[in-house]
mmCIF file of C-alpha atoms in Angstrom:
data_model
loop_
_atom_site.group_PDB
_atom_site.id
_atom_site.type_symbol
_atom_site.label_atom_id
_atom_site.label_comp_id
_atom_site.label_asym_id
_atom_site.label_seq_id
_atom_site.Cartn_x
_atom_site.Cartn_y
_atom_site.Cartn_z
ATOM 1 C CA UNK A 190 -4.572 0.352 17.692
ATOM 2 C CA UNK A 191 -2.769 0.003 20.596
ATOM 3 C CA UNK A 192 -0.355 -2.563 22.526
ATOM 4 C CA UNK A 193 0.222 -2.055 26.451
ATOM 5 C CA UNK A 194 1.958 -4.645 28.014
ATOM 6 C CA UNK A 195 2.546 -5.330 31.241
ATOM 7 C CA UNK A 196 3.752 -8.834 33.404
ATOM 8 C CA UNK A 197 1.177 -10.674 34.488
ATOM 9 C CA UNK A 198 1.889 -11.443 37.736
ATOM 10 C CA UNK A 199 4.641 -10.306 40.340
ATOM 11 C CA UNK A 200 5.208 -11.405 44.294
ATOM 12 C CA UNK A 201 7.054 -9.369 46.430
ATOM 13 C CA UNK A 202 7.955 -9.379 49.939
ATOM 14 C CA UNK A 203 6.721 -6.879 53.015
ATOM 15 C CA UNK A 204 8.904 -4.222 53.023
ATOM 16 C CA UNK A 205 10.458 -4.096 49.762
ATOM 17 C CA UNK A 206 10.691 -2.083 46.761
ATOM 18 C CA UNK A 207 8.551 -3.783 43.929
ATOM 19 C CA UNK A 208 8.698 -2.116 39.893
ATOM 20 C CA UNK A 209 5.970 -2.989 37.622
ATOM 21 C CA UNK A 210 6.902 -2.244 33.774
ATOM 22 C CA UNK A 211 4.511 -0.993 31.153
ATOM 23 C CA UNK A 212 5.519 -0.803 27.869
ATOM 24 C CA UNK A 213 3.268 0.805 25.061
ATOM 25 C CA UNK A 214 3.105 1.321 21.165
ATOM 26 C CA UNK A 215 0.123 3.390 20.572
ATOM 27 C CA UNK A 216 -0.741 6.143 18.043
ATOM 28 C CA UNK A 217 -1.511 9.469 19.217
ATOM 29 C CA UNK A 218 -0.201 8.715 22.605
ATOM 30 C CA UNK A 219 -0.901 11.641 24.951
ATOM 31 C CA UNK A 220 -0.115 10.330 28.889
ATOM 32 C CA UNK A 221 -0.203 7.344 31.040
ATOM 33 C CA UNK A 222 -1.620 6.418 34.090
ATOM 34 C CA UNK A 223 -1.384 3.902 36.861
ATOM 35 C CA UNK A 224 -4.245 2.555 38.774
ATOM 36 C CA UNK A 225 -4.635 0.229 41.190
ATOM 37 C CA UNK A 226 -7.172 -2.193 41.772
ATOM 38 C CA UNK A 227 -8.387 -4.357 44.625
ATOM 39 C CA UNK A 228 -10.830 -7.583 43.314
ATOM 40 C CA UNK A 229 -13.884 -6.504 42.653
ATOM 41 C CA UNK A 230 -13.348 -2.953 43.181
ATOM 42 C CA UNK A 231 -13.207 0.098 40.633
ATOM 43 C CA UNK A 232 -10.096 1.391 39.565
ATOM 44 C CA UNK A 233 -8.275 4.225 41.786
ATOM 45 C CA UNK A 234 -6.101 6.059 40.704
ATOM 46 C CA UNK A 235 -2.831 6.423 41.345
ATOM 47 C CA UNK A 236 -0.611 8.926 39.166
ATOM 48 C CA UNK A 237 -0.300 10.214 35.907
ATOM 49 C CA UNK A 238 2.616 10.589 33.795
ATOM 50 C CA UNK A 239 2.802 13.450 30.529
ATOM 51 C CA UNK A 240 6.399 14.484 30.277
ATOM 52 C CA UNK A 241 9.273 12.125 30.911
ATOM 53 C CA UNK A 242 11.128 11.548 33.855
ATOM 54 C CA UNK A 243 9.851 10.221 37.255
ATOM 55 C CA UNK A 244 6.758 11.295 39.425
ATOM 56 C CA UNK A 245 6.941 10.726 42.900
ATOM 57 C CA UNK A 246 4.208 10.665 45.290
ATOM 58 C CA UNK A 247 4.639 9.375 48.734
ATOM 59 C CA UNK A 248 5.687 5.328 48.738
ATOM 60 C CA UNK A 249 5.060 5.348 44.709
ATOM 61 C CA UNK A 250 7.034 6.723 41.959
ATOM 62 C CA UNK A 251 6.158 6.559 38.410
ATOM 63 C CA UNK A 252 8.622 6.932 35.425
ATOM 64 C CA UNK A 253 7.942 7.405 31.995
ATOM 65 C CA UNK A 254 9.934 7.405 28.706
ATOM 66 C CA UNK A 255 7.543 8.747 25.878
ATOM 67 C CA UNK A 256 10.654 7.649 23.365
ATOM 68 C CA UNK A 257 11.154 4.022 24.708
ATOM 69 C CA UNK A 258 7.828 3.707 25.272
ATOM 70 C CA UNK A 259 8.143 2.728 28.663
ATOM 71 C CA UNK A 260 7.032 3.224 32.287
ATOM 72 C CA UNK A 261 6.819 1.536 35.416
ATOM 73 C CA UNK A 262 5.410 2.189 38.716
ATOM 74 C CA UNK A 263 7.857 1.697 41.588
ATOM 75 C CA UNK A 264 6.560 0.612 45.014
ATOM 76 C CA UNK A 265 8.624 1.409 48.285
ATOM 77 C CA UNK A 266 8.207 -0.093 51.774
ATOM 78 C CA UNK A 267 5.437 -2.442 50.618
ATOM 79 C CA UNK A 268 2.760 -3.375 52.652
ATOM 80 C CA UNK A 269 -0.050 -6.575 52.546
ATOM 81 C CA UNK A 270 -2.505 -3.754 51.611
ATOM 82 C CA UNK A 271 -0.710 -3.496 48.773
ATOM 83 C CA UNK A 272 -1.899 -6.523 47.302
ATOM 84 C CA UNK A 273 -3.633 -5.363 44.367
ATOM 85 C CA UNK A 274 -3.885 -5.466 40.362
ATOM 86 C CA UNK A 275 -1.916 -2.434 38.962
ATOM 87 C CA UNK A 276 -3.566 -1.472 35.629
ATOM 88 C CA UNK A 277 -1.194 0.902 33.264
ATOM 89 C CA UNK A 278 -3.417 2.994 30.800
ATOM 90 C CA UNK A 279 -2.383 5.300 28.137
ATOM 91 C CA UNK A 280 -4.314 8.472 26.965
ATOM 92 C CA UNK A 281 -4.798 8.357 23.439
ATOM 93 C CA UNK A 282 -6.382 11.900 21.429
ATOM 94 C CA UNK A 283 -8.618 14.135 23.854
ATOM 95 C CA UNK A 284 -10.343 11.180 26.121
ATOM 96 C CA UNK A 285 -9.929 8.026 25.422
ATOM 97 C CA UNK A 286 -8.039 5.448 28.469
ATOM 98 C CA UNK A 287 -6.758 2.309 27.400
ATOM 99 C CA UNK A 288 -5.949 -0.433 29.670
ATOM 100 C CA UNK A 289 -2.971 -3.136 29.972
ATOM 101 C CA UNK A 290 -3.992 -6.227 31.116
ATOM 102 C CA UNK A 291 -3.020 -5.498 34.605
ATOM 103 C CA UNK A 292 -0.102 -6.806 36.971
ATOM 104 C CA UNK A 293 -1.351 -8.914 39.829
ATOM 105 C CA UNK A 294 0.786 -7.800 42.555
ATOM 106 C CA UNK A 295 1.390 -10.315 45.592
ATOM 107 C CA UNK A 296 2.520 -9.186 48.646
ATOM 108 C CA UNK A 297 3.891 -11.939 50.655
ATOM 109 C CA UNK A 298 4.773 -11.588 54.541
ATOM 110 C CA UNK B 66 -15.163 15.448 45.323
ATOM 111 C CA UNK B 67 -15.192 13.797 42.305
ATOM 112 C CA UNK B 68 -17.635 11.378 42.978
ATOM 113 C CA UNK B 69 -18.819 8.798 40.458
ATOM 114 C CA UNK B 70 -21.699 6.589 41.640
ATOM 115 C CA UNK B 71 -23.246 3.700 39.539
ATOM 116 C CA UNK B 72 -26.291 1.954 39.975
ATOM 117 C CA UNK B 73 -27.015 -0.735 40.452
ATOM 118 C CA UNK B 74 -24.207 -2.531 41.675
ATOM 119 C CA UNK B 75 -24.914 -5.657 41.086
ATOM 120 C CA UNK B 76 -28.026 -7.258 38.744
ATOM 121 C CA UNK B 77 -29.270 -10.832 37.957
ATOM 122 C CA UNK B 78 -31.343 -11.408 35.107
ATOM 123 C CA UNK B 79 -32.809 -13.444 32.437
ATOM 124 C CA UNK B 80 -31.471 -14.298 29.373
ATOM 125 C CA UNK B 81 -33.510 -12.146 26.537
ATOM 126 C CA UNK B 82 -34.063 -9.025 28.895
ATOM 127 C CA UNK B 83 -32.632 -5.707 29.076
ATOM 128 C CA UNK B 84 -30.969 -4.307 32.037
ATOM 129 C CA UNK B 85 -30.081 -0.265 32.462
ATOM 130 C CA UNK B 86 -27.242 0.644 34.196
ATOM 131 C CA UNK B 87 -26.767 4.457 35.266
ATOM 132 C CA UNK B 88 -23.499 6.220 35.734
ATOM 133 C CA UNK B 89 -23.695 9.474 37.738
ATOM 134 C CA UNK B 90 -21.301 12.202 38.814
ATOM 135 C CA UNK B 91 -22.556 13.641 42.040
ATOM 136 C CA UNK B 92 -20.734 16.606 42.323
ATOM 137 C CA UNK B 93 -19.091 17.657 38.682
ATOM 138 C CA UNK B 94 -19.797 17.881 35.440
ATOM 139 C CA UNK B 95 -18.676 15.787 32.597
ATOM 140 C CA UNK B 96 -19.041 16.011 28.906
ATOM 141 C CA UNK B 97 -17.666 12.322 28.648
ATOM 142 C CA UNK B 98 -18.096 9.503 30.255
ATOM 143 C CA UNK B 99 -16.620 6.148 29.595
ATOM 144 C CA UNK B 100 -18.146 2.675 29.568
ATOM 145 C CA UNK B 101 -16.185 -0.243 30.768
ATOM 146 C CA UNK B 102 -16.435 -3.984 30.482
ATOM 147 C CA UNK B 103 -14.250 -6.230 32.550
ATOM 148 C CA UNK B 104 -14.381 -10.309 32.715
ATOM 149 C CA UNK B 105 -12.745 -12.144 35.966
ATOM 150 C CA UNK B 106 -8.724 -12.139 35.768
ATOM 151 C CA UNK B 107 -8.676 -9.590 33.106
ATOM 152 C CA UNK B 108 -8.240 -5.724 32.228
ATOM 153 C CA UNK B 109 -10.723 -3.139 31.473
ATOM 154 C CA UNK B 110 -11.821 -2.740 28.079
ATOM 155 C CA UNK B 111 -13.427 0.452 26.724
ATOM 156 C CA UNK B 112 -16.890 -0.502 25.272
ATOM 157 C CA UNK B 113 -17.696 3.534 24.244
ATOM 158 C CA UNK B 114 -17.041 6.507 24.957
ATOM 159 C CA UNK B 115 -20.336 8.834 26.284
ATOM 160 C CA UNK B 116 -20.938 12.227 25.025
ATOM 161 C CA UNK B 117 -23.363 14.595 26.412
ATOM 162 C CA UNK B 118 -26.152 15.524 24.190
ATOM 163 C CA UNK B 119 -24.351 13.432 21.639
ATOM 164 C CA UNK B 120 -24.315 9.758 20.164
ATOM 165 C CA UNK B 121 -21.744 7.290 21.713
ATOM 166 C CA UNK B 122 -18.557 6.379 19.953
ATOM 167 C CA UNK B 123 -18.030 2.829 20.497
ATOM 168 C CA UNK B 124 -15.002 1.328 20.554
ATOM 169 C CA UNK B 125 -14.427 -1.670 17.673
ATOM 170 C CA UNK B 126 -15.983 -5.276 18.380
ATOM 171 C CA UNK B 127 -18.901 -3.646 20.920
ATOM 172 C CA UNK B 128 -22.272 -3.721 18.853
ATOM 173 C CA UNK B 129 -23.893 -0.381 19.503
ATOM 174 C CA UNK B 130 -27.480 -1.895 18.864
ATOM 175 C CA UNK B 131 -26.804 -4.106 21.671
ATOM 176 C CA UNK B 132 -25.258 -1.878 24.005
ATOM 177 C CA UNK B 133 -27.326 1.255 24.223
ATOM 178 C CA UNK B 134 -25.823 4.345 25.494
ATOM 179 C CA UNK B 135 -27.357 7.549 26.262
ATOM 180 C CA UNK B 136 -25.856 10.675 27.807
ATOM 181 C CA UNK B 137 -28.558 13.338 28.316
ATOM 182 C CA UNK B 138 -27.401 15.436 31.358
ATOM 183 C CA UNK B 139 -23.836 16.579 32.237
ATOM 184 C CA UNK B 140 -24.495 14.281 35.248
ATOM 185 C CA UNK B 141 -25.773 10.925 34.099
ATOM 186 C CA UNK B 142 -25.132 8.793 31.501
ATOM 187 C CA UNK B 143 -26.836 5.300 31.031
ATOM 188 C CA UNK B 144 -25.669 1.972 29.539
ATOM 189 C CA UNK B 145 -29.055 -0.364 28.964
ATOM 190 C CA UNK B 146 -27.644 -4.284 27.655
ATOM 191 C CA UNK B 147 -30.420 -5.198 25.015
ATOM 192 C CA UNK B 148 -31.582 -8.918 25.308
ATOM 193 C CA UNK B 149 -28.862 -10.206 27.828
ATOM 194 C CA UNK B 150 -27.285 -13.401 27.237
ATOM 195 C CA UNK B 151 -25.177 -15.262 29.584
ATOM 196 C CA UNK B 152 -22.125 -14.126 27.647
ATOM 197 C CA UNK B 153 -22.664 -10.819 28.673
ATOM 198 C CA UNK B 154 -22.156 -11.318 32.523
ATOM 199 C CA UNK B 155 -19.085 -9.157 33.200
ATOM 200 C CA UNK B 156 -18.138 -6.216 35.633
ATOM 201 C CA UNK B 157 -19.463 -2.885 33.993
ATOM 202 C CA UNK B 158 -17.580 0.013 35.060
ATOM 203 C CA UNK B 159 -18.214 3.717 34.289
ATOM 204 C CA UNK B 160 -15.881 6.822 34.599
ATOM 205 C CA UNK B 161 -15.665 10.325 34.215
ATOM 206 C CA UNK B 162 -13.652 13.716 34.153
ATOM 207 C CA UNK B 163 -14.286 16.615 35.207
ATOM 208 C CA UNK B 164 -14.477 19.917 33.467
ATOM 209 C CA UNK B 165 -12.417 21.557 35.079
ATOM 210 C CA UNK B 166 -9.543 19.010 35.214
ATOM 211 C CA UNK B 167 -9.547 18.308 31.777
ATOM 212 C CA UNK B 168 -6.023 19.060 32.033
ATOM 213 C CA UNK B 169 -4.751 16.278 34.223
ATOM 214 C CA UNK B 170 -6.726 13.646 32.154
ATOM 215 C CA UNK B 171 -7.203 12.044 35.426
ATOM 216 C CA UNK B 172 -10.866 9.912 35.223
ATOM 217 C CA UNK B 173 -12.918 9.203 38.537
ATOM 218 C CA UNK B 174 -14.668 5.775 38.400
ATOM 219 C CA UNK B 175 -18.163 4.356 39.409
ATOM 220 C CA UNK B 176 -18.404 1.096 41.695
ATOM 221 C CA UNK B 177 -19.018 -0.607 39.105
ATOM 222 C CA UNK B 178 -21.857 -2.950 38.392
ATOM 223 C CA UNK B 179 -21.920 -6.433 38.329
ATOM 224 C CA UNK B 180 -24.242 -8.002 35.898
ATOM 225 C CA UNK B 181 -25.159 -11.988 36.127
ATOM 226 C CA UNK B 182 -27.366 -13.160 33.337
ATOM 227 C CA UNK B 183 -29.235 -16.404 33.895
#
């Protein structure tokens, strides 16, 4: 099986840097993902993390530590639009995604 | 590119009947597809995983009888709910990868559909 946690909610302010941990204990594990979600929206995605060390892409950055079993997805210069569910998901064998139970990210002005 | 487009997007039935959902990629292929279930306030679950011109693996705790998945084209694959019940009313949401960027593992999702069973 497969444990992803993540906190379950976070509020941050306009502006700021925000970091949303992930940890994992999975068998198998292959990469992780971030995706973000707005209510009743699909998922989109956001980066993707194999190796260690930190991904950055524009206002996010994404870290991973395959050893610790960590990762977290660090938002710069936040903005309301940014108000969203952040879903980590590890890669498990050739396909299959598996989802945290998402970090409801408030963005307050 | 890498569009994913699922229909319909949002269904309300009665309890006993069966409702087909379809998951299409408009302008890849994909081998796999993945089925996903997701009740208000929580995460996505994977209900199966879809595999062209092959039977579904589903994912422990989904009942494959009820949840019917068939994958017959590179392009589409189809997730009918067999005599719906109210518990059933969740957020169904599809995804696929394409061939070619098998590599990157990164998955393009449907709208996703929004069942309501009466």
């Amino acid at each position: 099986g497969q444990n992803i946690d993540q906190p379950t909610e976070m509020t941050a302010t306009e502006g700021a840097i925000v970091q949303i941990n992930c940890t994992y204990q999975t068998s198998g594990f292959n990469g992780l993902f971030w995706y973000q979600q707005h209510a009743g929206e699909a998922p989109t995605f956001l980066s993707y993390n194999v190796l260690d060390g930190l991904e950055e892409k524009g206002r996010f950055s994404s870290f991973l530590s395959r050893s610790k079993g960590y990762s977290y997805l660090l938002l710069k210069e936040l903005q309301m639009k940014d108000s969203a569910s952040y879903l980590c998901a590890v890669t498990r064998g050739a396909n299959n995604l598996f989802f945290g139970t998402g970090t409801r990210l408030t963005v307050i002005p | 590119g890498a569009v994913v487009s699922q229909h319909p997007s949002w269904v309300i039935c009665k309890s006993g009947t069966s409702v087909k959902i379809e998951c299409r990629s408009l302008d890849f292929q994909a081998t796999t597809m993945f089925w996903y279930r997701q009740f208000p306030k929580q995460s996505l679950m994977l209900m199966a995983t879809s595999n062209e011109g092959s039977k579904a693996t589903y994912e422990q705790g989904v009942e494959k009888d009820k949840f019917l998945i068939n994958h017959a084209s590179l392009t589409l694959s189809t997730l009918t709910v067999t005599s719906a019940h109210p518990e059933d009313s969740s957020f169904y949401i599809c995804s696929a990868r394409p061939l070619q960027r098998t590599n990157t593992g990164e998955l393009f999702f449907g709208e996703g559909s929004r069942l309501t069973v009466l």
